């Protein structure tokens, strides 16, 4: 069921929090009609998550470029200024170093900022605050200063936006102790993980994906509830299998599921793991899966050297060496700055056929 | 970028281009060229905070040009800065506010700025201008508060081309009729010429072949020492960087 996606173009006119509640109560009363799963775009999932957390806790506020009057550069914060007012939703000047520093300071003082980077490429202007001011504070203060902040925004490649706008920062942030790093895939992931991130007392880097914002996913009743939360640090097995383990996160989960379909046609049963949490990394789930299948293909969009895949390979070789029947495989972004030309961009990013090829290699089905 | 034009292009990170431009000015001073660098940014980018007065300490021949159209994407300047007097932001770096819609004023200001930059060091030019359209097609209603009347008013009073036309008339350089005929012909010819130039450029671009796959790996380094680089599937696609 999770492999079924429907692309729906939502220009932000979809669910508002109130229409969501109306639909939900309509559903509750219609529970006797068992079928008909609800669908939700990732954009609406994120919007509803922020809305509900702001409603529940007056300390939560939103800050970023164009998040208020403009309704959000990608419409993720649509309607929030109108609902909560300028004391809870702040449009900032274009100064990442400035507003990130202010956000971290506000978190020191007990508020719960949700800081938006228009893309994570711009977070590099503020990375000193993320690492040195946020990540390390609890440790350096012996637990006296914790930083309950969320840094969120689109991460990784979009379509034709060039080298300075396409980098994936998962590996960089996930290498830092003191930070938590989450990467949702589906609408349910987006809701559950963002709510968990906002409630978490530690700094969380929340890596979204621009190309996923408009994608619709089925969503359960449970996930629509305002108390819904997903655990941080636990991966999800999106598809069970027994021949090869494929681990990945964010947009690549969709590609891995497509690859699994193709592999199934050739008699290879692939297990697809959606990491959801890059730090803490769910090594237990990954290793348990590899001990079952004996083969590993790790996939990510970011640069290969010192990447998330490299860490997963190391973990599996360290902890499950004797279970491996084939060398570990890595499929990652090309080891070059992201090209602009559309055909080169396609070559620079993992495609479904790359994942299929690597899985077949791990199963000794090709050269 | 061609060495003749000395144009270093745009930059994807808003505000970062300003210290980069000052770096080019640094190199010009270092090499004792009698040259200056114009580093351009908008009123939105001015708040990135990468302007610092130590460029004054080193007397860099850099001219910081703030194109102030009063909007940074969707945000009006008064919502993004306590002091939207960008020409005053330099503290020890002097600044000049220029009517950016007056071609002669801009020319004079740049001339003065170059003299100043070569003799005394950095200077800020704030070019006051106007945004006829929104930032992009996806601007929500209310992001751009200028009404159609506002816009046509500005077109009449401040439009750079209209202004030159008025000056020509008021200084009797041509009669209204001469100008009208000339302008109509010029406009038509100019417009035709410009349209053709654009259409030719588009056709040329579209006719150009897409880059070869091997181009994925070109120009990563000047000197790659033969190091290996990889495609998405590292066992399928690799190259040595020369």
CSV table of C-alpha atoms in Angstrom, one decimal, chain A residues 130-132 134-140 171-181 202-203 279-280:
chain,number,residue,atom,x,y,z
A,130,UNK,CA,23.5,25.5,14.6
A,131,UNK,CA,26.7,23.6,15.6
A,132,UNK,CA,28.4,25.8,18.2
A,134,UNK,CA,22.8,25.0,19.6
A,135,UNK,CA,24.3,21.5,19.3
A,136,UNK,CA,27.0,21.8,21.9
A,137,UNK,CA,25.2,23.9,24.6
A,138,UNK,CA,23.6,21.2,26.6
A,139,UNK,CA,26.9,19.3,26.9
A,140,UNK,CA,29.1,22.4,27.6
A,171,UNK,CA,25.7,13.8,6.4
A,172,UNK,CA,27.1,17.0,7.7
A,173,UNK,CA,24.5,17.6,10.4
A,174,UNK,CA,24.2,14.0,11.3
A,175,UNK,CA,27.9,13.8,12.1
A,176,UNK,CA,27.5,16.3,15.0
A,177,UNK,CA,26.8,15.0,18.5
A,178,UNK,CA,24.1,17.1,20.2
A,179,UNK,CA,22.0,17.4,17.1
A,180,UNK,CA,19.1,15.2,16.1
A,181,UNK,CA,18.5,14.9,12.3
A,202,UNK,CA,17.1,19.2,21.9
A,203,UNK,CA,18.0,20.9,18.6
A,279,UNK,CA,20.8,10.9,13.9
A,280,UNK,CA,20.2,8.9,16.0
